[in-house]
mmCIF file of C-alpha atoms and ligand atoms in Angstrom:
data_model
loop_
_atom_site.group_PDB
_atom_site.id
_atom_site.type_symbol
_atom_site.label_atom_id
_atom_site.label_comp_id
_atom_site.label_asym_id
_atom_site.label_seq_id
_atom_site.Cartn_x
_atom_site.Cartn_y
_atom_site.Cartn_z
ATOM 1 C CA UNK A 1 -42.372 65.648 -140.918
ATOM 2 C CA UNK A 2 -42.490 63.489 -144.005
ATOM 3 C CA UNK A 3 -39.797 62.520 -146.447
ATOM 4 C CA UNK A 4 -39.320 64.235 -149.787
ATOM 5 C CA UNK A 5 -40.267 61.010 -151.463
ATOM 6 C CA UNK A 6 -43.675 60.921 -149.752
ATOM 7 C CA UNK A 7 -44.412 64.547 -150.660
ATOM 8 C CA UNK A 8 -43.503 63.736 -154.266
ATOM 9 C CA UNK A 9 -46.487 61.325 -154.348
ATOM 10 C CA UNK A 10 -48.942 64.114 -153.399
ATOM 11 C CA UNK A 11 -50.305 66.452 -156.057
ATOM 12 C CA UNK A 12 -52.736 69.395 -156.099
ATOM 13 C CA UNK A 13 -54.673 70.563 -159.151
ATOM 14 C CA UNK A 14 -57.729 72.653 -159.860
ATOM 15 C CA UNK A 15 -60.621 71.057 -161.722
ATOM 16 C CA UNK A 16 -63.678 68.878 -161.822
ATOM 17 C CA UNK A 17 -62.910 65.549 -160.153
ATOM 18 C CA UNK A 18 -65.396 63.695 -162.403
ATOM 19 C CA UNK A 19 -63.137 64.476 -165.410
ATOM 20 C CA UNK A 20 -59.800 63.307 -163.973
ATOM 21 C CA UNK A 21 -58.757 59.732 -164.685
ATOM 22 C CA UNK A 22 -57.643 57.679 -161.668
ATOM 23 C CA UNK A 23 -57.860 54.108 -160.377
ATOM 24 C CA UNK A 24 -60.166 55.370 -157.575
ATOM 25 C CA UNK A 25 -62.120 58.589 -157.152
ATOM 26 C CA UNK A 26 -63.076 59.478 -153.576
ATOM 27 C CA UNK A 27 -66.565 60.856 -153.018
ATOM 28 C CA UNK A 28 -67.397 63.254 -150.153
ATOM 29 C CA UNK A 29 -70.614 61.343 -149.469
ATOM 30 C CA UNK A 30 -73.214 61.566 -146.726
ATOM 31 C CA UNK A 31 -73.979 58.697 -144.368
ATOM 32 C CA UNK A 32 -76.945 57.457 -146.387
ATOM 33 C CA UNK A 33 -74.671 56.949 -149.460
ATOM 34 C CA UNK A 34 -77.755 57.805 -151.515
ATOM 35 C CA UNK A 35 -76.315 60.845 -153.237
ATOM 36 C CA UNK A 36 -76.663 64.544 -152.510
ATOM 37 C CA UNK A 37 -75.454 67.895 -153.767
ATOM 38 C CA UNK A 38 -71.968 69.215 -154.425
ATOM 39 C CA UNK A 39 -69.330 66.782 -155.499
ATOM 40 C CA UNK A 40 -71.534 63.839 -154.509
ATOM 41 C CA UNK A 41 -74.179 64.936 -156.972
ATOM 42 C CA UNK A 42 -71.587 65.545 -159.685
ATOM 43 C CA UNK A 43 -70.107 62.113 -159.206
ATOM 44 C CA UNK A 44 -73.493 60.331 -159.360
ATOM 45 C CA UNK A 45 -74.464 62.426 -162.386
ATOM 46 C CA UNK A 46 -71.285 61.514 -164.252
ATOM 47 C CA UNK A 47 -71.300 57.844 -163.211
ATOM 48 C CA UNK A 48 -74.902 57.198 -164.181
ATOM 49 C CA UNK A 49 -77.796 55.549 -162.297
ATOM 50 C CA UNK A 50 -76.019 52.236 -161.774
ATOM 51 C CA UNK A 51 -73.922 53.895 -159.123
ATOM 52 C CA UNK A 52 -76.942 54.772 -157.005
ATOM 53 C CA UNK A 53 -78.283 51.225 -157.480
ATOM 54 C CA UNK A 54 -75.049 49.780 -156.081
ATOM 55 C CA UNK A 55 -74.938 52.303 -153.221
ATOM 56 C CA UNK A 56 -78.471 51.382 -152.163
ATOM 57 C CA UNK A 57 -77.254 47.862 -151.394
ATOM 58 C CA UNK A 58 -74.565 49.113 -148.984
ATOM 59 C CA UNK A 59 -76.969 50.290 -146.266
ATOM 60 C CA UNK A 60 -75.129 53.540 -145.513
ATOM 61 C CA UNK A 61 -71.714 54.259 -143.974
ATOM 62 C CA UNK A 62 -70.744 55.907 -140.667
ATOM 63 C CA UNK A 63 -68.816 59.189 -140.731
ATOM 64 C CA UNK A 64 -65.056 58.537 -140.993
ATOM 65 C CA UNK A 65 -65.429 55.089 -142.578
ATOM 66 C CA UNK A 66 -65.447 54.315 -146.331
ATOM 67 C CA UNK A 67 -67.120 51.991 -148.835
ATOM 68 C CA UNK A 68 -66.041 51.024 -152.335
ATOM 69 C CA UNK A 69 -68.122 50.595 -155.493
ATOM 70 C CA UNK A 70 -67.597 50.381 -159.232
ATOM 71 C CA UNK A 71 -67.220 53.713 -161.052
ATOM 72 C CA UNK A 72 -69.461 52.981 -164.087
ATOM 73 C CA UNK A 73 -69.148 55.891 -166.565
ATOM 74 C CA UNK A 74 -66.506 57.762 -164.631
ATOM 75 C CA UNK A 75 -62.899 57.524 -165.900
ATOM 76 C CA UNK A 76 -61.965 55.310 -162.901
ATOM 77 C CA UNK A 77 -62.185 51.717 -161.753
ATOM 78 C CA UNK A 78 -63.699 52.514 -158.342
ATOM 79 C CA UNK A 79 -65.535 55.149 -156.376
ATOM 80 C CA UNK A 80 -64.654 55.217 -152.695
ATOM 81 C CA UNK A 81 -67.428 56.872 -150.677
ATOM 82 C CA UNK A 82 -66.600 58.465 -147.354
ATOM 83 C CA UNK A 83 -68.906 60.723 -145.273
ATOM 84 C CA UNK A 84 -66.912 63.588 -143.793
ATOM 85 C CA UNK A 85 -67.812 65.277 -140.499
ATOM 86 C CA UNK A 86 -70.132 68.242 -140.359
ATOM 87 C CA UNK A 87 -68.025 71.106 -138.874
ATOM 88 C CA UNK A 88 -69.441 72.244 -135.530
ATOM 89 C CA UNK A 89 -66.709 74.593 -134.288
ATOM 90 C CA UNK A 90 -63.787 72.165 -134.279
ATOM 91 C CA UNK A 91 -64.115 70.689 -130.756
ATOM 92 C CA UNK A 92 -66.442 67.819 -131.611
ATOM 93 C CA UNK A 93 -63.802 65.423 -132.934
ATOM 94 C CA UNK A 94 -64.008 66.809 -136.417
ATOM 95 C CA UNK A 95 -60.243 66.587 -137.103
ATOM 96 C CA UNK A 96 -60.044 62.945 -135.991
ATOM 97 C CA UNK A 97 -63.077 62.042 -138.146
ATOM 98 C CA UNK A 98 -61.722 63.882 -141.176
ATOM 99 C CA UNK A 99 -58.340 62.164 -140.832
ATOM 100 C CA UNK A 100 -60.178 58.841 -140.517
ATOM 101 C CA UNK A 101 -61.991 59.514 -143.804
ATOM 102 C CA UNK A 102 -58.679 59.879 -145.627
ATOM 103 C CA UNK A 103 -57.063 56.863 -143.918
ATOM 104 C CA UNK A 104 -60.159 54.690 -144.521
ATOM 105 C CA UNK A 105 -60.331 55.624 -148.202
ATOM 106 C CA UNK A 106 -56.611 55.023 -148.721
ATOM 107 C CA UNK A 107 -56.780 51.659 -146.987
ATOM 108 C CA UNK A 108 -59.535 50.540 -149.348
ATOM 109 C CA UNK A 109 -57.641 51.903 -152.329
ATOM 110 C CA UNK A 110 -54.473 50.050 -151.393
ATOM 111 C CA UNK A 111 -56.381 46.856 -150.727
ATOM 112 C CA UNK A 112 -57.782 47.091 -154.251
ATOM 113 C CA UNK A 113 -54.355 47.653 -155.811
ATOM 114 C CA UNK A 114 -55.075 51.240 -156.782
ATOM 115 C CA UNK A 115 -51.999 53.131 -157.925
ATOM 116 C CA UNK A 116 -53.683 56.501 -158.369
ATOM 117 C CA UNK A 117 -56.419 58.129 -156.208
ATOM 118 C CA UNK A 118 -58.139 61.489 -156.508
ATOM 119 C CA UNK A 119 -59.769 63.327 -153.565
ATOM 120 C CA UNK A 120 -62.054 66.351 -153.321
ATOM 121 C CA UNK A 121 -61.789 68.690 -150.314
ATOM 122 C CA UNK A 122 -63.928 66.427 -148.048
ATOM 123 C CA UNK A 123 -66.242 68.386 -145.671
ATOM 124 C CA UNK A 124 -65.225 71.786 -147.174
ATOM 125 C CA UNK A 125 -68.487 72.508 -148.938
ATOM 126 C CA UNK A 126 -71.908 72.184 -147.328
ATOM 127 C CA UNK A 127 -70.321 70.574 -144.230
ATOM 128 C CA UNK A 128 -68.525 73.853 -143.542
ATOM 129 C CA UNK A 129 -64.996 72.748 -142.549
ATOM 130 C CA UNK A 130 -62.621 75.782 -142.855
ATOM 131 C CA UNK A 131 -60.428 75.018 -145.835
ATOM 132 C CA UNK A 132 -57.000 75.648 -144.237
ATOM 133 C CA UNK A 133 -57.779 73.604 -141.167
ATOM 134 C CA UNK A 134 -59.173 70.818 -143.372
ATOM 135 C CA UNK A 135 -56.061 70.922 -145.613
ATOM 136 C CA UNK A 136 -53.748 70.556 -142.610
ATOM 137 C CA UNK A 137 -55.652 67.487 -141.402
ATOM 138 C CA UNK A 138 -56.045 65.988 -144.891
ATOM 139 C CA UNK A 139 -52.451 66.447 -146.002
ATOM 140 C CA UNK A 140 -51.132 65.173 -142.674
ATOM 141 C CA UNK A 141 -53.361 62.085 -142.772
ATOM 142 C CA UNK A 142 -52.401 61.256 -146.340
ATOM 143 C CA UNK A 143 -48.691 61.811 -145.677
ATOM 144 C CA UNK A 144 -48.888 59.483 -142.647
ATOM 145 C CA UNK A 145 -50.580 56.767 -144.681
ATOM 146 C CA UNK A 146 -48.161 57.038 -147.621
ATOM 147 C CA UNK A 147 -45.169 56.824 -145.251
ATOM 148 C CA UNK A 148 -46.319 53.303 -144.372
ATOM 149 C CA UNK A 149 -47.740 52.074 -147.670
ATOM 150 C CA UNK A 150 -46.342 51.713 -151.198
ATOM 151 C CA UNK A 151 -49.904 52.015 -152.565
ATOM 152 C CA UNK A 152 -51.388 54.253 -153.802
ATOM 153 C CA UNK A 153 -48.335 55.535 -155.625
ATOM 154 C CA UNK A 154 -49.974 58.884 -156.358
ATOM 155 C CA UNK A 155 -52.653 60.910 -154.547
ATOM 156 C CA UNK A 156 -54.123 63.963 -156.233
ATOM 157 C CA UNK A 157 -56.533 66.502 -154.782
ATOM 158 C CA UNK A 158 -58.755 67.970 -157.437
ATOM 159 C CA UNK A 159 -59.765 71.291 -155.898
ATOM 160 C CA UNK A 160 -62.822 72.884 -157.426
ATOM 161 C CA UNK A 161 -61.939 76.550 -156.875
ATOM 162 C CA UNK A 162 -58.762 78.614 -157.182
ATOM 163 C CA UNK A 163 -58.990 79.822 -153.542
ATOM 164 C CA UNK A 164 -59.256 76.204 -152.344
ATOM 165 C CA UNK A 165 -56.215 75.265 -154.435
ATOM 166 C CA UNK A 166 -54.269 78.243 -153.035
ATOM 167 C CA UNK A 167 -55.194 77.272 -149.467
ATOM 168 C CA UNK A 168 -54.055 73.678 -149.996
ATOM 169 C CA UNK A 169 -50.822 74.876 -151.649
ATOM 170 C CA UNK A 170 -50.033 77.154 -148.713
ATOM 171 C CA UNK A 171 -50.530 74.365 -146.201
ATOM 172 C CA UNK A 172 -48.533 71.892 -148.328
ATOM 173 C CA UNK A 173 -45.599 74.286 -148.521
ATOM 174 C CA UNK A 174 -45.603 74.789 -144.725
ATOM 175 C CA UNK A 175 -45.681 71.052 -144.093
ATOM 176 C CA UNK A 176 -42.992 70.342 -146.679
ATOM 177 C CA UNK A 177 -40.651 72.889 -145.177
ATOM 178 C CA UNK A 178 -40.611 70.865 -141.972
ATOM 179 C CA UNK A 179 -39.399 67.726 -143.872
ATOM 180 C CA UNK A 180 -37.253 65.447 -141.764
ATOM 181 C CA UNK A 181 -33.769 64.735 -143.170
HETATM 182 P P1 ADP B 201 -69.237 68.154 -148.055
HETATM 183 O O1 ADP B 201 -70.697 67.831 -147.777
HETATM 184 O O2 ADP B 201 -68.296 67.025 -147.639
HETATM 185 O O3 ADP B 201 -68.851 69.474 -147.529
HETATM 186 P P2 ADP B 201 -69.474 69.190 -150.790
HETATM 187 O O4 ADP B 201 -69.720 68.422 -152.024
HETATM 188 O O5 ADP B 201 -70.507 70.179 -150.361
HETATM 189 O O6 ADP B 201 -69.131 68.093 -149.643
HETATM 190 O O7 ADP B 201 -68.070 69.953 -150.939
HETATM 191 C C1 ADP B 201 -66.806 69.344 -150.856
HETATM 192 C C2 ADP B 201 -65.876 70.043 -151.788
HETATM 193 O O8 ADP B 201 -66.040 69.597 -153.133
HETATM 194 C C3 ADP B 201 -66.026 71.572 -151.814
HETATM 195 O O9 ADP B 201 -64.746 72.210 -151.686
HETATM 196 C C4 ADP B 201 -66.603 71.805 -153.215
HETATM 197 O O10 ADP B 201 -66.190 73.049 -153.746
HETATM 198 C C5 ADP B 201 -66.010 70.669 -153.989
HETATM 199 N N1 ADP B 201 -66.630 70.254 -155.260
HETATM 200 C C6 ADP B 201 -67.890 70.402 -155.686
HETATM 201 N N2 ADP B 201 -68.039 69.888 -156.924
HETATM 202 C C7 ADP B 201 -66.829 69.365 -157.275
HETATM 203 C C8 ADP B 201 -66.322 68.729 -158.426
HETATM 204 N N3 ADP B 201 -67.099 68.427 -159.499
HETATM 205 N N4 ADP B 201 -65.006 68.333 -158.445
HETATM 206 C C9 ADP B 201 -64.196 68.600 -157.414
HETATM 207 N N5 ADP B 201 -64.609 69.217 -156.269
HETATM 208 C C10 ADP B 201 -65.897 69.583 -156.216
#
C-alpha cells in the first residue's frame, strides 16, 4: 500500500549522514543520549562538543521515543535522537519499537517545520537488527506517516554501505509494487 506520491517523497542514497544537508538529521542514539559508537559517534564528532552538552540536559530517552536538539556544526538545523531497539530474535517487540522510532522522529520533525529529514539504518549496526527486516519496518512506518502528513516533504536514508543500500532498495521495490491505485 502507499500512493505513488508518497513513495516519491522517499529517497535512498549511500554515504555518510554527517555530510548530507537536511533540516533534521536523525541519530541512532542509545537511551543515555550521551553518545556512543557508530553513527552516534560520527554525529557527535561532526557536530562538536556543544551537542553532548545539550544532550546531557535531556536526561536520556526511552527506546522508541525521540528528542530534538540543535545540530551545531552539522549541515542541519536539528538532530533528532532516537534509541532503537536491541535485536533479540524478533519476538520481543522489536518491530513495534523500531516503527515507533521512525514515527516519533518524524512527528518531531513535522512539529519543527522540517521539510527534509535524513535517517541512518536505525538498530542495524551494533544493535543487530537484520537489515531487510529493519528496512521493511522502517519503510512501512515512514510511508504510513507521510500518508497522513505534508511534512516532512522529503525523507532520505543515508545508508553507509552498498549492501545496506541494496537491501533497502530491494524492500522499497517490493513495497512500491503493491501500490494502491
Ligand atoms: P545501532 O546501535 O542503532 O545499531 P549503529 O551506529 O551501530 O547504531 O549502526 C546503525 C547504522 O548506521 C549501521 O547500518 C551503520 O552501518 C550505519 N552508520 C555508521 N556510521 C554512519 C554514518 N557516518 N552515516 C550513515 N550511517 C552510518
